PDB file of C-alpha atoms in Angstrom:
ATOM      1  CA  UNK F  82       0.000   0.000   0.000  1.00  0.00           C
ATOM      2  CA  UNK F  83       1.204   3.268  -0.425  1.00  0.00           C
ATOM      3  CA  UNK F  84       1.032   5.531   2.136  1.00  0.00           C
ATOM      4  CA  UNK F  85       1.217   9.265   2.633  1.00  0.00           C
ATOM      5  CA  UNK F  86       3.204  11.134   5.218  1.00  0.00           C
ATOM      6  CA  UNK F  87       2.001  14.819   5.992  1.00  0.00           C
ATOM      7  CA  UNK F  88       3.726  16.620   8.890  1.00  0.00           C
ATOM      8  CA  UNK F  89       2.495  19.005  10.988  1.00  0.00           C
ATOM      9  CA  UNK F  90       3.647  22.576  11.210  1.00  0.00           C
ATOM     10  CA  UNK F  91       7.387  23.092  11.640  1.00  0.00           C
ATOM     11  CA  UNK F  92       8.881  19.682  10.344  1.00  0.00           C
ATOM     12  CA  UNK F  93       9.474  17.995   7.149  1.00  0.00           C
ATOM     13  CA  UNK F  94       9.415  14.810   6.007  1.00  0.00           C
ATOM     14  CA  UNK F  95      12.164  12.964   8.355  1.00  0.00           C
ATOM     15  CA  UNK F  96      10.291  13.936  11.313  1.00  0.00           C
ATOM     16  CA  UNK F  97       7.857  10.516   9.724  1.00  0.00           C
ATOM     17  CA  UNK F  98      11.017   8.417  10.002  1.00  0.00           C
ATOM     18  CA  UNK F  99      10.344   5.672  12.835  1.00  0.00           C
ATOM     19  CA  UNK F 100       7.046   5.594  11.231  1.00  0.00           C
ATOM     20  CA  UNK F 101       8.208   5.142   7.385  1.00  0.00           C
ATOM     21  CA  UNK F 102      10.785   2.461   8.452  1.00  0.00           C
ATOM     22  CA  UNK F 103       7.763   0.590  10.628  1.00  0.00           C
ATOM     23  CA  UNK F 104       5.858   0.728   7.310  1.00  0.00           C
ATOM     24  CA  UNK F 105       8.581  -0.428   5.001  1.00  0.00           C
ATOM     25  CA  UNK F 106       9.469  -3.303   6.918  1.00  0.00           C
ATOM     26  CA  UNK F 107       6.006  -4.451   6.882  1.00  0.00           C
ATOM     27  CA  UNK F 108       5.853  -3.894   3.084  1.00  0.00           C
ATOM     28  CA  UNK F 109       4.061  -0.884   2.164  1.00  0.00           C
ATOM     29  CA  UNK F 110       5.355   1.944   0.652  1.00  0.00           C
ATOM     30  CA  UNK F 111       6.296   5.264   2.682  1.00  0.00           C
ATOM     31  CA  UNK F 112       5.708   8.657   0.912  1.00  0.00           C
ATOM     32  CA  UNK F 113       6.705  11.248   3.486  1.00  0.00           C
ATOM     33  CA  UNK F 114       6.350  14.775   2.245  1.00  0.00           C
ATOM     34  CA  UNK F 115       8.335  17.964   2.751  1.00  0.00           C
ATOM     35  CA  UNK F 116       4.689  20.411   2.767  1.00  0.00           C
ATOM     36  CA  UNK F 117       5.183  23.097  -0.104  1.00  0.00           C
ATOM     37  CA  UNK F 118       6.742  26.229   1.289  1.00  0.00           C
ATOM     38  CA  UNK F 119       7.759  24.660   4.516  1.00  0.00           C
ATOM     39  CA  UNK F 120      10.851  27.016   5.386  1.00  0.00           C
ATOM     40  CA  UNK F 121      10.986  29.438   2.373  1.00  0.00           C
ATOM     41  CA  UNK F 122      11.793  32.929   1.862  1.00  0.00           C
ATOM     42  CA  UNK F 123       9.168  34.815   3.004  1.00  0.00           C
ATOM     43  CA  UNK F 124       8.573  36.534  -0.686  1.00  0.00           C
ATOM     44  CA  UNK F 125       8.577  33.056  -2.109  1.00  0.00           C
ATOM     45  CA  UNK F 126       5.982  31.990  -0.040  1.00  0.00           C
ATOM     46  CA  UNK F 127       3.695  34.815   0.546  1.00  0.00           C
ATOM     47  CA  UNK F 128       0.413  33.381  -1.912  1.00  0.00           C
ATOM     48  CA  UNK F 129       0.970  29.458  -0.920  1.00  0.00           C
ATOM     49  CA  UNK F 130      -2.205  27.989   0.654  1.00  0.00           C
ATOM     50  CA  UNK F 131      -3.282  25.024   2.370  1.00  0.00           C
ATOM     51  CA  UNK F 132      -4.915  24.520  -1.190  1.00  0.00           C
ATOM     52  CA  UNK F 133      -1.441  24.533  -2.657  1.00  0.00           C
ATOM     53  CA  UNK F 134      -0.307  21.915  -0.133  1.00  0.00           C
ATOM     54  CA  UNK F 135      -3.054  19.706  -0.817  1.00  0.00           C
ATOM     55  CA  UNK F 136      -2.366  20.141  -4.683  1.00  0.00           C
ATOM     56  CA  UNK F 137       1.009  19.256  -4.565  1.00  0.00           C
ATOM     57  CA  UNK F 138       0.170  16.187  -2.741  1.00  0.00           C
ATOM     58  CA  UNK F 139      -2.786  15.394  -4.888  1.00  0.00           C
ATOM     59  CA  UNK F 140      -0.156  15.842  -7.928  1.00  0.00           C
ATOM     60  CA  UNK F 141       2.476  13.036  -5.777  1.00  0.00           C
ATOM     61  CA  UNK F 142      -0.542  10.595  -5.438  1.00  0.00           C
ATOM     62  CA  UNK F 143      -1.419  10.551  -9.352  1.00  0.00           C
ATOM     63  CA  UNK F 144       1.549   9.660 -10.090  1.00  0.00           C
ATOM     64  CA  UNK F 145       0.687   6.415  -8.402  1.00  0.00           C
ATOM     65  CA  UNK F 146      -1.615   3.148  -9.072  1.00  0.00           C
ATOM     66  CA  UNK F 147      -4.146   2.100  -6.904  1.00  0.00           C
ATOM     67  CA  UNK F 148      -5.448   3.178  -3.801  1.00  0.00           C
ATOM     68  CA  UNK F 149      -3.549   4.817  -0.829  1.00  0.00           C
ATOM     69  CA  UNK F 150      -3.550   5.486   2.349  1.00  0.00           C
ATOM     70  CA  UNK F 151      -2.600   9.387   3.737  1.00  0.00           C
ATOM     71  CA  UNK F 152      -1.048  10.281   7.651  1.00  0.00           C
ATOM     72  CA  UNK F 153      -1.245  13.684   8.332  1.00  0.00           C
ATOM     73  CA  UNK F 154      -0.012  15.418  11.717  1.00  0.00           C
ATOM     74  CA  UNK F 155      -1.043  18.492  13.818  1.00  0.00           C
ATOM     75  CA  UNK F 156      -1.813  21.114  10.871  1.00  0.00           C
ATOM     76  CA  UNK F 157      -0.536  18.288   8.057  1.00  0.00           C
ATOM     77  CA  UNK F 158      -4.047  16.848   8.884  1.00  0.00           C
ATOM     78  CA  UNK F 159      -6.315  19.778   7.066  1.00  0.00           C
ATOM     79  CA  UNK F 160      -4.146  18.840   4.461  1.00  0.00           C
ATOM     80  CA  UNK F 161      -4.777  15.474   4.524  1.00  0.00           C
ATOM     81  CA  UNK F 162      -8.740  16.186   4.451  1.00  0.00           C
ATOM     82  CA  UNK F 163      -7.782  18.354   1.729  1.00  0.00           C
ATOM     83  CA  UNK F 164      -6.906  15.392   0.227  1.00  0.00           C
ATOM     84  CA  UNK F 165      -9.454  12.997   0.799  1.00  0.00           C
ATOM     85  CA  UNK F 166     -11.519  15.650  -0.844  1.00  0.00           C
ATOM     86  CA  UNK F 167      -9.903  15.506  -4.037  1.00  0.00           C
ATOM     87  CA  UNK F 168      -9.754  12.130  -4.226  1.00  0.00           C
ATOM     88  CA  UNK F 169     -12.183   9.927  -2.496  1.00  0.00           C
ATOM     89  CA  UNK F 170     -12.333   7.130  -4.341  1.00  0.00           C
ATOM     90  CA  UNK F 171      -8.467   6.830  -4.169  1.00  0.00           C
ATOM     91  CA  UNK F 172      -8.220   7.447  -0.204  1.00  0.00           C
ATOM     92  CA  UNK F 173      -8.724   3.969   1.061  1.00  0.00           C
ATOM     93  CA  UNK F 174      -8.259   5.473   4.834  1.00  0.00           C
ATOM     94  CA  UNK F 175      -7.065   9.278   6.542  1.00  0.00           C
ATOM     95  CA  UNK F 176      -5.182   8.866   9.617  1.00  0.00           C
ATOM     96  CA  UNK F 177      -4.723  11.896  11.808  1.00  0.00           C
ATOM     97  CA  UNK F 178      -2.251  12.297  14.230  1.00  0.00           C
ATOM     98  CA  UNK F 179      -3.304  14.423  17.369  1.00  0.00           C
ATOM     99  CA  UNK F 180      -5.222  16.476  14.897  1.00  0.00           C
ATOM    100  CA  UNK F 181      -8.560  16.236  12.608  1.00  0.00           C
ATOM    101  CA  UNK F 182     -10.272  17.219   9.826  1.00  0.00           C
ATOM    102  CA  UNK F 183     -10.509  20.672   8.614  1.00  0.00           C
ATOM    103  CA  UNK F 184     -14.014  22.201   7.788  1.00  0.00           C
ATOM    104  CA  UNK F 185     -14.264  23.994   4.379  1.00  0.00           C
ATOM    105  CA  UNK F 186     -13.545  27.725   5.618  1.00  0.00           C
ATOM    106  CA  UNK F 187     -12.015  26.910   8.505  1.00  0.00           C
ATOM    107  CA  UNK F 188      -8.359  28.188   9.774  1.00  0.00           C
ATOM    108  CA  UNK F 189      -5.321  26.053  11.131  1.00  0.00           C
ATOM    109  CA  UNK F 190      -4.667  28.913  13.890  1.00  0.00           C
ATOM    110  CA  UNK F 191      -4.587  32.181  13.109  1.00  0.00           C
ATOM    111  CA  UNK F 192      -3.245  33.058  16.423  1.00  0.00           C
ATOM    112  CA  UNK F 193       0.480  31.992  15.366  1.00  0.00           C
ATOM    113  CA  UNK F 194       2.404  34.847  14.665  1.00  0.00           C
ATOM    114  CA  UNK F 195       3.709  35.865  11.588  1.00  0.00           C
ATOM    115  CA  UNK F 196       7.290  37.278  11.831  1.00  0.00           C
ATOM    116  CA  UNK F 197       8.782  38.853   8.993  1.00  0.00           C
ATOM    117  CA  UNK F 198       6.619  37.096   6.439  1.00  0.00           C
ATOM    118  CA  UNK F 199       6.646  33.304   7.679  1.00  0.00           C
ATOM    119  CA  UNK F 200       5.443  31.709  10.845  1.00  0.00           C
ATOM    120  CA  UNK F 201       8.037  30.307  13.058  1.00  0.00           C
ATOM    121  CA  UNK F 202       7.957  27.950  15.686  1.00  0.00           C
ATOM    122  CA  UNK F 203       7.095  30.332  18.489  1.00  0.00           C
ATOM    123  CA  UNK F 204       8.434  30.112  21.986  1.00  0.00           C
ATOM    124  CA  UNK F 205       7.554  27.011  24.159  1.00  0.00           C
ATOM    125  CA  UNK F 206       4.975  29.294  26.768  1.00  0.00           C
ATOM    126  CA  UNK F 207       2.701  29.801  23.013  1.00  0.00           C
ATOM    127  CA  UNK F 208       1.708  25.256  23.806  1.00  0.00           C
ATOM    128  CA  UNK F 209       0.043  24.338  26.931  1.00  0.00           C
ATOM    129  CA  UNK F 210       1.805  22.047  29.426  1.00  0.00           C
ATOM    130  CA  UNK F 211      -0.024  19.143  27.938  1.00  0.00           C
ATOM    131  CA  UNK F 212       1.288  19.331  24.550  1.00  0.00           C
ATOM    132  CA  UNK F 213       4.677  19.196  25.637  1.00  0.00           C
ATOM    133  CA  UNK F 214       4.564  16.376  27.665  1.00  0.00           C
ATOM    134  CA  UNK F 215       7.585  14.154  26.624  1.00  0.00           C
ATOM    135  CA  UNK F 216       9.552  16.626  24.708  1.00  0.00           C
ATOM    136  CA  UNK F 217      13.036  16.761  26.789  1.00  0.00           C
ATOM    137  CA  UNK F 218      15.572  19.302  26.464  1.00  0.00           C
ATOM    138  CA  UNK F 219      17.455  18.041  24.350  1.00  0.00           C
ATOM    139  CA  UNK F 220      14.263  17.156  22.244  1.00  0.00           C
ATOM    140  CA  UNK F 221      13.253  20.585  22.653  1.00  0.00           C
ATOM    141  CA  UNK F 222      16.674  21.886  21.007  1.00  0.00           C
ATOM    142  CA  UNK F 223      16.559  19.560  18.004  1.00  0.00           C
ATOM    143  CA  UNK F 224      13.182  19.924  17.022  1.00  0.00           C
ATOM    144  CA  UNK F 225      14.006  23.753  17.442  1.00  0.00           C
ATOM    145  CA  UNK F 226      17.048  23.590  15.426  1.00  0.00           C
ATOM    146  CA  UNK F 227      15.480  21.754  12.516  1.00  0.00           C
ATOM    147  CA  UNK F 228      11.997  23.743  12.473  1.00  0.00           C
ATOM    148  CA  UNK F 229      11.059  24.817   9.286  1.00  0.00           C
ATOM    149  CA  UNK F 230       8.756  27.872   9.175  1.00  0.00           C
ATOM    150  CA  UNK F 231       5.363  27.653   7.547  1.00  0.00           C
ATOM    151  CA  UNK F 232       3.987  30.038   4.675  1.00  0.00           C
ATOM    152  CA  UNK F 233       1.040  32.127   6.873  1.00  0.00           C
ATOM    153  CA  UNK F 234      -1.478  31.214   4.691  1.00  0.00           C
ATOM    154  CA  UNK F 235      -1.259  28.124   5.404  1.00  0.00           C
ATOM    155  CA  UNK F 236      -1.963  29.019   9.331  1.00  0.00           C
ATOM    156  CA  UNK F 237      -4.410  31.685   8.722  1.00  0.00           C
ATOM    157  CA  UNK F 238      -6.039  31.043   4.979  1.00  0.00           C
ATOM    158  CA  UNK F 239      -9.513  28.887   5.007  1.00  0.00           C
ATOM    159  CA  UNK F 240     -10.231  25.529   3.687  1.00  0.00           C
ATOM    160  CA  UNK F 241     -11.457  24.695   0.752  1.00  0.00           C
ATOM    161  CA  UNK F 242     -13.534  21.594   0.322  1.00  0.00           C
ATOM    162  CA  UNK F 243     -15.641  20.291  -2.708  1.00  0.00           C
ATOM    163  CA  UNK F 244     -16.643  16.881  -2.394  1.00  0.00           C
ATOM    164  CA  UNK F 245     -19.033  15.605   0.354  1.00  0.00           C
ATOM    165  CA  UNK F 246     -17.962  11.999  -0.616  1.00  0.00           C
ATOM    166  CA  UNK F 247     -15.144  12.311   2.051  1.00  0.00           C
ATOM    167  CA  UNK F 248     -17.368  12.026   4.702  1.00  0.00           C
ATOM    168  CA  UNK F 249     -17.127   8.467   3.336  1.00  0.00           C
ATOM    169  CA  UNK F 250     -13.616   7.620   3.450  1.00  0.00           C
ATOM    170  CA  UNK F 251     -12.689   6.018   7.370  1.00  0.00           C
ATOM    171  CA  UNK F 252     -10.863   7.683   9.128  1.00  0.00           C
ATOM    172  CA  UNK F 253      -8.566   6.742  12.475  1.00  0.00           C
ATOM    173  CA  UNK F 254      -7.757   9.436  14.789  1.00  0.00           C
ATOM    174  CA  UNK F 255      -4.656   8.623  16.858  1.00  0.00           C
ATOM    175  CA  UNK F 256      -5.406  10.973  20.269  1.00  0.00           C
ATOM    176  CA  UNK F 257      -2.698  12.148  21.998  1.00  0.00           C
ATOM    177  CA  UNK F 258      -3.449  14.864  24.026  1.00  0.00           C
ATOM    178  CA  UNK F 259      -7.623  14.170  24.260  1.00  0.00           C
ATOM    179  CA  UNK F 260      -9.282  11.009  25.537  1.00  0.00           C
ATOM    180  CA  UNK F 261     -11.279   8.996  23.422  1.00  0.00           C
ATOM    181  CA  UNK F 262     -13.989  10.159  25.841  1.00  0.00           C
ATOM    182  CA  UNK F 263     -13.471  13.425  25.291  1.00  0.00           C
ATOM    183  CA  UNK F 264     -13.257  13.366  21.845  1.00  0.00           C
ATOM    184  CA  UNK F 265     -16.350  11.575  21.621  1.00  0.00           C
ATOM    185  CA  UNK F 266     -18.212  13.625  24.058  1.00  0.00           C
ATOM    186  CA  UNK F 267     -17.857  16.588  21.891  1.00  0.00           C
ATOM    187  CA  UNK F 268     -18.466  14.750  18.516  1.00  0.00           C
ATOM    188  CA  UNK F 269     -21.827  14.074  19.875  1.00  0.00           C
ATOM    189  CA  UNK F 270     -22.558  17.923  20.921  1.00  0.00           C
ATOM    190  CA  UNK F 271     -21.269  18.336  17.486  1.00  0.00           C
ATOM    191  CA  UNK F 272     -18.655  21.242  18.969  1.00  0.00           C
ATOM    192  CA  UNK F 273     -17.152  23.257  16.722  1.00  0.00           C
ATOM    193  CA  UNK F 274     -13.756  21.742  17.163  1.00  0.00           C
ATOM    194  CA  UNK F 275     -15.009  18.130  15.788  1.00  0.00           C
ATOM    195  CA  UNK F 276     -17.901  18.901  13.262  1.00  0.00           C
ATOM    196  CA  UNK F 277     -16.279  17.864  10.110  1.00  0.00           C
ATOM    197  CA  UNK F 278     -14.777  14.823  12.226  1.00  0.00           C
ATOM    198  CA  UNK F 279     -18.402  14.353  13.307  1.00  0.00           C
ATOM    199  CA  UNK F 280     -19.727  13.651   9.819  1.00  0.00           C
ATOM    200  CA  UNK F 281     -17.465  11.458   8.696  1.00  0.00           C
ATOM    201  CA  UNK F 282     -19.103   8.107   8.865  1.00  0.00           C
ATOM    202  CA  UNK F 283     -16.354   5.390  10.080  1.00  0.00           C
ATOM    203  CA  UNK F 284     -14.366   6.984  12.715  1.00  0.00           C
ATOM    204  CA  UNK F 285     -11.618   4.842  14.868  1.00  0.00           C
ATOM    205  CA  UNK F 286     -10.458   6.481  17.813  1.00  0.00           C
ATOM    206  CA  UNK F 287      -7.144   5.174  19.248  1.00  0.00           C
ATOM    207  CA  UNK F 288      -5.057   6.820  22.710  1.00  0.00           C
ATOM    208  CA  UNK F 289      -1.488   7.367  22.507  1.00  0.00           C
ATOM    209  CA  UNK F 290      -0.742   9.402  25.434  1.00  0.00           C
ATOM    210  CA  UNK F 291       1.775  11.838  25.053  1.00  0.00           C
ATOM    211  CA  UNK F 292       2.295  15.548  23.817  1.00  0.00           C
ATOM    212  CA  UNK F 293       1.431  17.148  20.477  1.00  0.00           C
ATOM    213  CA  UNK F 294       4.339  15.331  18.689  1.00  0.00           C
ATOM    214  CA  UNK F 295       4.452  11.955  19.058  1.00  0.00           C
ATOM    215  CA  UNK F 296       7.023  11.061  16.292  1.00  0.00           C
ATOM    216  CA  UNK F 297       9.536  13.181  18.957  1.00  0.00           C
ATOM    217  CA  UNK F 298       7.871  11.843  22.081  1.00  0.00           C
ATOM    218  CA  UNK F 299       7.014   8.408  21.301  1.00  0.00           C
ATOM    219  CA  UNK F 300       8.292   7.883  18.505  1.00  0.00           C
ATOM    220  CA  UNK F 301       8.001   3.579  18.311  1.00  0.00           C
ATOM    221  CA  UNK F 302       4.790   3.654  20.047  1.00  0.00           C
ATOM    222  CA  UNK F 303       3.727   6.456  17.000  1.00  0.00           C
ATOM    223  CA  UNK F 304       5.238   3.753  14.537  1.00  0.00           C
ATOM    224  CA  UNK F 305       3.824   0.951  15.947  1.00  0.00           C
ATOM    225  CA  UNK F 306       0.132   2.867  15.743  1.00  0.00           C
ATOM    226  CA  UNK F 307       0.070   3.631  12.163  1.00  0.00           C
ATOM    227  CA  UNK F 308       0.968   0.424  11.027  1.00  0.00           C
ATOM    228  CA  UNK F 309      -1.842  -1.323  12.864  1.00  0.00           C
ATOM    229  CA  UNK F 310      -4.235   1.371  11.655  1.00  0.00           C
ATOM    230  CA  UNK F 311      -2.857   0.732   8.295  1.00  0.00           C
ATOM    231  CA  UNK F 312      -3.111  -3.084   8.282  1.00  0.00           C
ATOM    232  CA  UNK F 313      -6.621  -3.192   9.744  1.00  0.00           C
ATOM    233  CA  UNK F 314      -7.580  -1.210   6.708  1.00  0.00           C
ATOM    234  CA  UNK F 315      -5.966  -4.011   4.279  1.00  0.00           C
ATOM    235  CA  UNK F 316      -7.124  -6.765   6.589  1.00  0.00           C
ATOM    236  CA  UNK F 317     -10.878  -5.693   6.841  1.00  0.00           C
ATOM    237  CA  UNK F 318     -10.338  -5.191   2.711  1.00  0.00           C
ATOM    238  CA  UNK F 319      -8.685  -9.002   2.157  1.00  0.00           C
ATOM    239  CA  UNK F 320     -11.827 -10.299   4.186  1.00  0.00           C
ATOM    240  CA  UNK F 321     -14.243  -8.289   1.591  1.00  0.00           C
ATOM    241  CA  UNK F 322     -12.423  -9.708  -0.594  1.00  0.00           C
ATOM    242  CA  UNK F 323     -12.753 -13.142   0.544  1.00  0.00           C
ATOM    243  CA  UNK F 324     -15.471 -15.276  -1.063  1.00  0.00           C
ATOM    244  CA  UNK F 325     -18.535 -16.924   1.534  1.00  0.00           C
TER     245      UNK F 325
END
């Protein structure tokens, strides 16, 4: 299976690389991807939008046979949706890592703030406690040290969806920083937070507590996740396939 890598904001595509070589080994095919504009000058990347992302994904992904399967972290899940949009009857699956799907017209955060044309990773007080949990110092300093800043559109632009048939693609939300309580809880008050996650019509909830970034925190456990979210998908599809 081939399977799409999205990072969130800040990191590129070796931040996926427990998870790619958990993949690999288990014979599927890793795509991590570097999001378009991810540390560029800030006159390069002044117009690129989450649509932009999602295009140059979409654009990866035809290049491709057959069906695949798309990860997307923290902000690299609105891409992801983004995704899933476009192609729906490619996406066999959309698996979000401590994030969710983006509405059409909502924002990543428009509260990050934009220095000198790009968005950088801000100081550690701008995350609650909770989504640091796990990071060490010395995690701290590397991920700080290789952060890539994002294009502000990207954090402050709206969604654009088109296609209602991704409300049909499942979807497995790996929770790090929100019970599967919670989550559901507000699902089912339909908060603002959840609603697109809300509509979509298979959704498997699975806890991996830890901070915001799991591929820095927990990184094997992380690895270890995807896969089995990734070969539940094939299995339940071999057994469909599977005369009675």
């Amino acid at each position: 299976m081939n399977i799409v890598l999205i990072p969130g904001f800040w990191l590129d595509a070796s931040s996926w690389a427990p998870v790619t070589a958990a993949l690999a080994a288990a014979g599927h095919t890793p795509h991590p991807v570097t999001p378009l504009g991810a540390g560029g000058a800030a006159d390069e990347v002044a117009g690129i939008t989450l649509a932009d992302q999602a295009a140059a994904v979409v654009a990866m992904v035809d290049g491709m046979d057959g069906p695949f399967v798309v990860v997307g972290h923290s902000g690299g899940g609105a891409v992801a949706h983004a995704v899933a949009d476009a192609r729906p009857d490619r996406v066999e699956q959309v698996v979000y890592v401590d994030s969710g799907p983006l509405a059409d017209g909502g924002v990543v955060n428009d509260e990050l703030p934009v220095v000198d044309g790009v968005v950088p990773l801000p100081d550690w007080g701008v995350f609650e406690a909770e989504e640091l949990e796990g990071l060490t110092e010395e995690v701290r300093a590397d991920f700080r040290a290789r952060a890539l800043s994002v294009p502000p559109l990207v954090a402050n632009g709206p969604q654009r969806l088109h296609d209602e048939r991704r409300y049909d693609v499942p979807v497995t939300v790996i929770t790090s920083t929100m019970p599967e309580a919670v989550l559901r809880d507000l699902m089912a008050k339909d908060h603002p937070y959840v609603c697109e996650l809300a509509r979509v019509r298979d959704v498997t909830v699975v806890e991996l507590p830890t901070g915001h970034w799991p591929q820095l925190s927990r990184p094997d456990d992380l690895a270890a996740a995807v896969l089995a979210a990734v070969q539940g998908e094939a299995d339940a599809e071999e057994a469909m396939a599977v005369p009675t």
